[in-house]
XYZ file of N, CA and C in Angstrom:
462
model
N 0.531 -0.766 0.113
C 0.311 -0.094 0.218
C 0.631 1.001 -0.164
N 0.205 1.786 -0.577
C 0.933 3.537 -1.165
C 0.541 4.380 0.201
N 1.086 4.997 0.909
C 0.535 5.916 1.996
C 0.911 7.699 1.400
N 0.434 8.298 1.928
C 0.020 9.311 1.615
C 0.391 10.765 2.608
N 1.210 11.406 2.841
C 1.628 12.662 4.109
C 1.194 13.464 3.303
N 0.484 14.107 4.452
C 0.167 15.620 4.217
C 1.076 16.714 4.684
N 1.760 17.461 3.400
C 2.500 18.360 3.976
C 1.824 19.560 3.790
N 2.652 21.113 4.185
C 1.906 21.996 4.905
C 2.531 22.218 3.641
N 4.025 22.401 3.364
C 5.089 23.076 2.507
C 4.022 22.293 0.794
N 3.993 21.364 0.543
C 3.157 20.821 -0.849
C 2.155 21.851 -1.356
N 1.309 21.520 -0.522
C 0.203 22.764 -0.511
C 0.757 24.021 -0.822
N 1.254 24.657 -0.316
C 2.088 25.782 -1.087
C 2.699 25.394 -2.150
N 3.650 24.615 -2.176
C 3.972 23.975 -4.108
C 2.349 23.856 -5.332
N 2.218 22.749 -4.776
C 0.998 23.110 -5.685
C -0.409 23.943 -6.120
N -0.130 25.419 -4.963
C -0.742 26.566 -5.346
C 0.265 27.621 -6.209
N 1.352 27.463 -6.957
C 2.112 28.001 -7.013
C 2.775 27.111 -8.252
N 2.772 25.744 -8.379
C 2.946 25.207 -10.047
C 1.425 25.353 -10.766
N 0.607 25.722 -10.285
C -0.659 25.656 -10.537
C -1.162 26.796 -11.251
N -0.112 28.523 -11.073
C -0.407 29.363 -11.539
C 1.174 29.427 -12.617
N 2.047 28.994 -12.116
C 3.011 29.010 -13.187
C 2.047 28.259 -13.733
N 1.799 27.086 -13.969
C 1.387 25.910 -14.807
C 0.204 26.921 -15.892
N -0.704 27.474 -15.482
C -1.668 28.377 -16.057
C -0.897 29.646 -17.184
N 0.128 30.396 -16.265
C 0.914 31.045 -16.839
C 1.511 30.715 -17.989
N 1.801 29.756 -18.384
C 2.534 28.952 -19.467
C 1.278 28.275 -20.636
N 0.439 28.599 -19.610
C -0.605 27.409 -20.597
C -1.470 29.495 -21.901
N -1.501 30.019 -21.005
C -2.216 31.439 -21.454
C -0.783 31.739 -22.200
N 0.358 31.643 -21.772
C 1.575 31.771 -23.124
C 1.361 31.377 -24.265
N 1.653 29.994 -23.691
C 1.230 28.907 -25.099
C 0.517 29.422 -26.210
N -1.182 29.593 -25.416
C -1.894 30.010 -26.781
C -1.960 31.662 -26.963
N -1.562 31.810 -26.197
C -1.423 33.536 -27.053
C -0.179 33.472 -27.591
N 1.183 32.267 -27.900
C 2.154 32.602 -28.742
C 1.445 31.538 -29.899
N 0.472 30.745 -30.201
C -0.138 30.279 -31.174
C -0.752 30.715 -31.620
N -2.077 30.950 -31.213
C -2.784 31.734 -31.526
C -2.499 33.294 -32.456
N -1.848 34.290 -32.312
C -0.862 35.284 -32.918
C -0.115 34.200 -33.890
N 0.494 33.209 -33.871
C 1.190 32.715 -34.835
C 0.127 32.213 -35.877
N -1.243 31.751 -35.814
C -1.940 30.607 -36.433
C -3.130 32.404 -37.713
N -2.936 33.488 -36.225
C -3.013 34.530 -37.451
C -2.397 34.653 -38.441
N -1.311 35.704 -38.089
C -0.463 35.022 -38.720
C -0.954 34.848 -40.267
N -0.539 33.405 -40.053
C -0.627 32.384 -41.391
C -0.939 32.715 -41.905
N -2.783 32.631 -40.505
C -4.067 32.392 -42.327
C -4.104 33.892 -43.118
N -3.967 35.865 -41.901
C -3.579 36.423 -42.985
C -2.782 36.202 -44.169
N -1.444 36.301 -43.728
C -0.546 35.519 -45.452
C -1.467 34.380 -46.524
N -1.423 33.801 -46.072
C -2.689 32.553 -46.684
C -3.509 33.058 -48.057
N -4.420 34.194 -46.744
C -5.555 34.451 -47.846
C -4.565 36.114 -48.664
N -3.469 36.274 -47.930
C -3.325 37.528 -49.278
C -2.633 36.469 -50.073
N -1.600 35.620 -50.602
C -1.303 34.890 -51.423
C -2.118 33.795 -52.025
N -3.434 34.080 -51.612
C -4.834 33.138 -52.691
C -5.506 34.212 -52.785
N -5.424 35.460 -52.222
C -6.165 36.608 -52.641
C -5.420 37.089 -54.395
N -4.379 37.550 -54.362
C -3.232 36.933 -55.357
C -4.077 36.470 -56.274
N -3.065 35.114 -55.889
C -3.467 34.263 -57.236
C -4.694 34.096 -57.783
N -6.105 34.384 -56.728
C -7.432 34.242 -58.016
C -7.525 35.839 -58.856
N -6.764 36.964 -58.243
C -6.868 38.249 -58.834
C -6.347 37.604 -60.032
N -4.754 37.306 -60.499
C -4.556 37.008 -61.615
C -5.319 36.415 -62.387
N -5.329 35.606 -61.482
C -6.245 34.526 -62.255
C -7.384 34.767 -63.027
N -8.539 35.771 -62.494
C -9.870 37.059 -63.149
C -9.240 37.334 -64.408
N -8.257 37.804 -63.771
C -8.001 39.251 -65.343
C -7.584 37.951 -65.946
N -6.767 37.564 -65.842
C -6.250 36.498 -67.200
C -6.948 36.140 -68.195
N -7.963 35.154 -67.541
C -9.634 34.763 -67.826
C -10.573 35.846 -68.694
N -10.275 37.449 -67.940
C -11.906 38.038 -68.524
C -10.443 38.645 -69.479
N -9.380 38.489 -69.658
C -8.311 39.224 -71.165
C -8.659 38.223 -72.241
N -8.511 37.072 -71.429
C -9.052 35.968 -72.461
C -10.333 36.640 -73.420
N -11.340 37.068 -72.507
C -12.677 37.145 -73.461
C -12.657 38.073 -74.860
N -11.521 38.926 -74.048
C -11.714 39.857 -74.839
C -10.565 40.159 -76.247
N -10.382 39.272 -76.512
C -9.246 39.155 -78.007
C -9.901 38.422 -78.148
N -9.264 38.496 -79.352
C -10.794 38.928 -81.063
C -9.587 39.582 -81.888
N -9.395 38.408 -83.053
C -8.551 37.959 -83.883
C -9.652 37.852 -85.165
N -9.120 38.066 -85.902
C -9.764 38.273 -87.427
C -8.839 37.744 -88.092
N -8.413 36.603 -89.019
C -7.523 35.535 -89.898
C -7.957 35.755 -91.132
N -7.650 37.156 -91.866
C -8.636 37.354 -93.169
C -6.839 37.946 -94.598
N -7.491 37.813 -95.504
C -6.654 38.145 -96.357
C -5.149 36.956 -97.047
N -6.167 35.834 -96.898
C -4.878 34.874 -96.766
C -4.935 34.625 -98.198
N -3.650 34.452 -98.936
C -3.570 34.511 -100.137
C -1.513 33.761 -100.107
N -1.430 32.458 -101.652
C -0.693 32.161 -101.506
C 0.135 32.856 -102.623
N 1.479 32.736 -102.941
C 2.843 33.098 -103.742
C 3.766 31.759 -104.247
N 4.457 32.165 -105.093
C 5.253 31.608 -105.346
C 6.771 31.707 -105.619
N 7.733 30.770 -105.923
C 9.297 30.659 -105.805
C 9.832 32.020 -105.291
N 9.694 31.969 -103.989
C 9.672 30.043 -103.259
C 8.236 29.748 -102.917
N 7.750 29.620 -102.353
C 6.836 29.785 -102.369
C 6.334 29.592 -100.668
N 4.669 30.742 -100.539
C 4.443 31.468 -99.647
C 3.301 31.014 -99.375
N 2.967 31.566 -97.887
C 1.326 31.921 -97.800
C 1.635 33.492 -96.726
N 1.082 33.719 -97.257
C 1.037 35.761 -96.667
C -0.370 35.343 -95.758
N -0.622 35.938 -94.819
C -1.457 35.133 -93.551
C -1.315 37.177 -92.952
N -3.097 37.749 -93.251
C -3.096 39.168 -92.241
C -4.699 38.644 -91.759
N -3.458 39.385 -89.973
C -4.549 39.150 -89.290
C -4.555 40.870 -88.365
N -6.399 40.853 -88.223
C -6.282 41.878 -87.783
C -7.545 41.590 -85.533
N -6.824 42.183 -85.447
C -7.069 42.449 -83.611
C -8.776 42.781 -84.088
N -9.683 42.574 -83.734
C -11.030 43.523 -83.725
C -11.461 43.060 -82.276
N -10.170 43.090 -81.189
C -10.559 43.586 -80.059
C -11.213 43.951 -79.443
N -10.813 44.171 -77.881
C -10.949 45.500 -77.058
C -9.334 45.574 -76.642
N -8.604 44.839 -76.938
C -7.735 44.689 -75.889
C -6.116 44.205 -76.873
N -5.234 44.709 -76.307
C -3.975 44.192 -77.557
C -3.537 42.912 -77.897
N -3.194 42.177 -78.477
C -2.626 40.654 -78.800
C -1.505 39.813 -79.531
N -0.474 38.867 -78.221
C 0.435 39.161 -78.529
C 0.567 38.268 -79.107
N 0.790 37.521 -80.787
C 0.205 36.358 -81.372
C 1.627 35.856 -80.781
N 1.606 34.088 -80.600
C 2.813 32.963 -79.690
C 3.213 32.244 -80.798
N 2.655 31.749 -81.573
C 2.529 30.558 -82.762
C 1.509 30.785 -83.375
N 2.247 30.504 -85.264
C 1.150 30.224 -86.013
C 1.157 28.274 -86.217
N -0.313 27.381 -86.472
C 0.441 26.446 -87.314
C -0.144 25.847 -88.198
N 0.864 25.426 -89.322
C -0.599 24.860 -90.370
C -0.273 23.800 -90.652
N -1.274 23.296 -91.084
C -2.063 21.978 -90.203
C -2.876 21.289 -92.016
N -2.762 20.099 -92.337
C -2.495 19.671 -93.982
C -3.332 17.948 -93.058
N -3.762 17.351 -94.269
C -4.201 16.231 -93.865
C -2.872 15.322 -93.858
N -2.094 15.446 -93.560
C -0.987 14.828 -94.102
C 0.607 15.360 -92.698
N 0.710 16.373 -92.814
C 1.225 17.303 -92.772
C 0.833 18.738 -90.993
N 1.808 18.731 -90.261
C 2.022 20.188 -89.227
C 2.557 20.424 -88.905
N 2.930 22.478 -89.398
C 4.527 22.974 -89.283
C 3.809 24.350 -88.119
N 4.614 24.335 -86.925
C 5.215 24.876 -86.463
C 6.103 26.626 -86.389
N 5.153 27.375 -86.984
C 5.827 28.644 -86.805
C 6.466 29.414 -85.496
N 7.190 29.587 -84.684
C 6.923 30.104 -83.524
C 6.813 31.608 -84.067
N 6.469 32.771 -83.342
C 6.671 34.054 -83.789
C 6.550 35.393 -82.392
N 7.023 36.000 -83.073
C 7.058 36.902 -81.781
C 7.238 38.748 -82.515
N 6.220 39.302 -81.472
C 6.085 40.369 -82.037
C 6.163 41.439 -81.241
N 5.828 42.731 -80.921
C 5.079 43.653 -80.348
C 3.702 43.347 -79.992
N 2.907 42.693 -80.083
C 1.760 43.036 -80.304
C 1.174 43.250 -81.542
N -0.670 43.478 -80.781
C -1.157 44.268 -82.487
C -2.268 45.037 -81.407
N -1.916 45.918 -82.473
C -3.622 46.552 -81.051
C -4.684 46.705 -81.823
N -5.674 46.894 -80.914
C -7.132 46.303 -80.969
C -7.322 47.732 -82.319
N -7.834 47.135 -83.329
C -8.189 47.350 -84.608
C -7.023 47.943 -85.889
N -5.821 46.920 -85.371
C -5.397 47.318 -86.090
C -5.346 45.892 -87.023
N -3.541 45.947 -87.904
C -3.502 45.314 -89.028
C -2.186 44.340 -88.355
N -1.849 43.250 -89.252
C -0.278 42.666 -89.269
C -0.313 41.701 -89.530
N 0.608 41.490 -91.520
C 0.623 40.964 -92.065
C 1.995 39.829 -92.521
N 2.077 39.095 -92.174
C 2.836 37.966 -91.814
C 3.476 36.918 -93.246
N 4.744 37.036 -93.819
C 5.439 36.045 -94.943
C 5.626 34.850 -94.170
N 4.645 33.618 -95.123
C 5.328 32.632 -93.983
C 6.029 31.555 -95.398
N 7.094 31.056 -95.374
C 7.531 31.140 -96.517
C 6.663 28.924 -96.245
N 6.028 28.928 -97.427
C 5.741 27.025 -96.631
C 4.508 26.304 -98.076
N 5.447 24.957 -98.375
C 5.249 24.364 -99.343
C 4.026 24.679 -99.552
N 3.460 24.493 -99.820
C 2.033 24.597 -100.366
C 1.861 23.280 -101.318
N 0.022 22.535 -101.415
C -0.071 21.800 -102.340
C -1.464 22.437 -103.002
N -1.207 22.441 -104.136
C -2.382 22.781 -104.651
C -3.437 21.946 -104.754
N -4.648 22.075 -104.362
C -6.069 21.455 -104.187
C -6.389 21.691 -102.359
N -4.925 20.974 -101.407
C -4.802 20.328 -100.157
C -4.844 21.286 -99.419
N -6.450 21.428 -98.826
C -6.554 21.897 -97.967
C -5.609 22.450 -96.572
N -5.628 23.855 -96.248
C -4.220 23.943 -94.965
C -5.766 24.519 -93.718
N -5.394 23.767 -92.667
C -6.062 25.075 -91.289
C -4.621 25.344 -90.722
N -4.869 26.811 -91.054
C -4.273 28.272 -89.785
C -5.052 27.794 -88.747
N -3.621 27.814 -87.940
C -4.068 28.121 -85.828
C -3.322 29.201 -85.283
N -3.601 30.054 -84.635
C -2.744 31.086 -84.102
C -3.226 30.839 -82.923
N -2.058 30.978 -82.648
C -2.056 30.856 -80.642
C -1.311 31.754 -80.131
N -2.162 32.200 -79.000
C -1.927 33.903 -78.494
C -1.040 34.044 -77.005
N -0.614 34.856 -76.795
C 0.701 34.310 -75.839
C -0.621 34.349 -73.987
N -1.830 34.322 -73.968
C -2.820 34.174 -73.502
C -2.968 32.461 -73.443
N -2.790 31.887 -74.586
C -3.222 30.426 -74.914
C -4.866 30.622 -75.467
N -5.136 31.680 -76.159
C -6.637 31.741 -76.982
C -6.003 31.671 -78.326
N -6.698 30.163 -78.486
C -6.859 30.480 -80.643
C -7.412 30.125 -81.166
N -7.259 31.187 -82.674
C -8.679 31.673 -83.454
C -7.585 30.255 -84.730
N -8.448 29.528 -86.075
C -8.697 29.331 -86.104
C -9.208 29.490 -87.590
N -8.057 29.017 -88.961
C -9.700 29.466 -90.418
C -8.884 28.326 -90.912
N -9.390 28.039 -92.509
C -9.167 27.206 -93.314
C -9.529 27.777 -95.047
N -8.043 27.056 -95.728
C -8.573 27.797 -96.665
C -7.605 26.710 -97.700
N -7.621 27.224 -98.957
C -7.640 26.267 -100.126
C -6.505 27.006 -101.033
N -5.363 26.346 -101.008
C -4.542 26.767 -102.438
C -4.692 26.847 -103.960
N -4.990 27.627 -104.442
C -4.972 27.712 -105.804
C -4.159 26.387 -107.206
């Protein structure tokens, strides 16, 4: 059997340790609470920035609008001339033009300063086209918007 003796010093020490324990728990709770609030504010700020950028990019994609027009073919060497008109409300940077036939796909990297609204850009592309073989022209913008048309060489 275990015997317990009651000591007045123990009583005093218990009360003191109880106060110290409460102070430590209160301090720990305060520090953890402050850390949690700081972390959540930084996470919320980061999420808000990401959401704002995503919204802006997607809205701008909706405002991009290119019209592929005046496509004509030349020879010696064979080439294709494509005129692009920006009929949207914001400037568009074209990053790639793809020419696709029933047998081949040719990607042409394309960089320029951009096409401002209501303006045109005419591009000469050296391409060995075949008479009577339709070509699908696909234009990709820097925001990932895709514009396409199909033409038939003479």
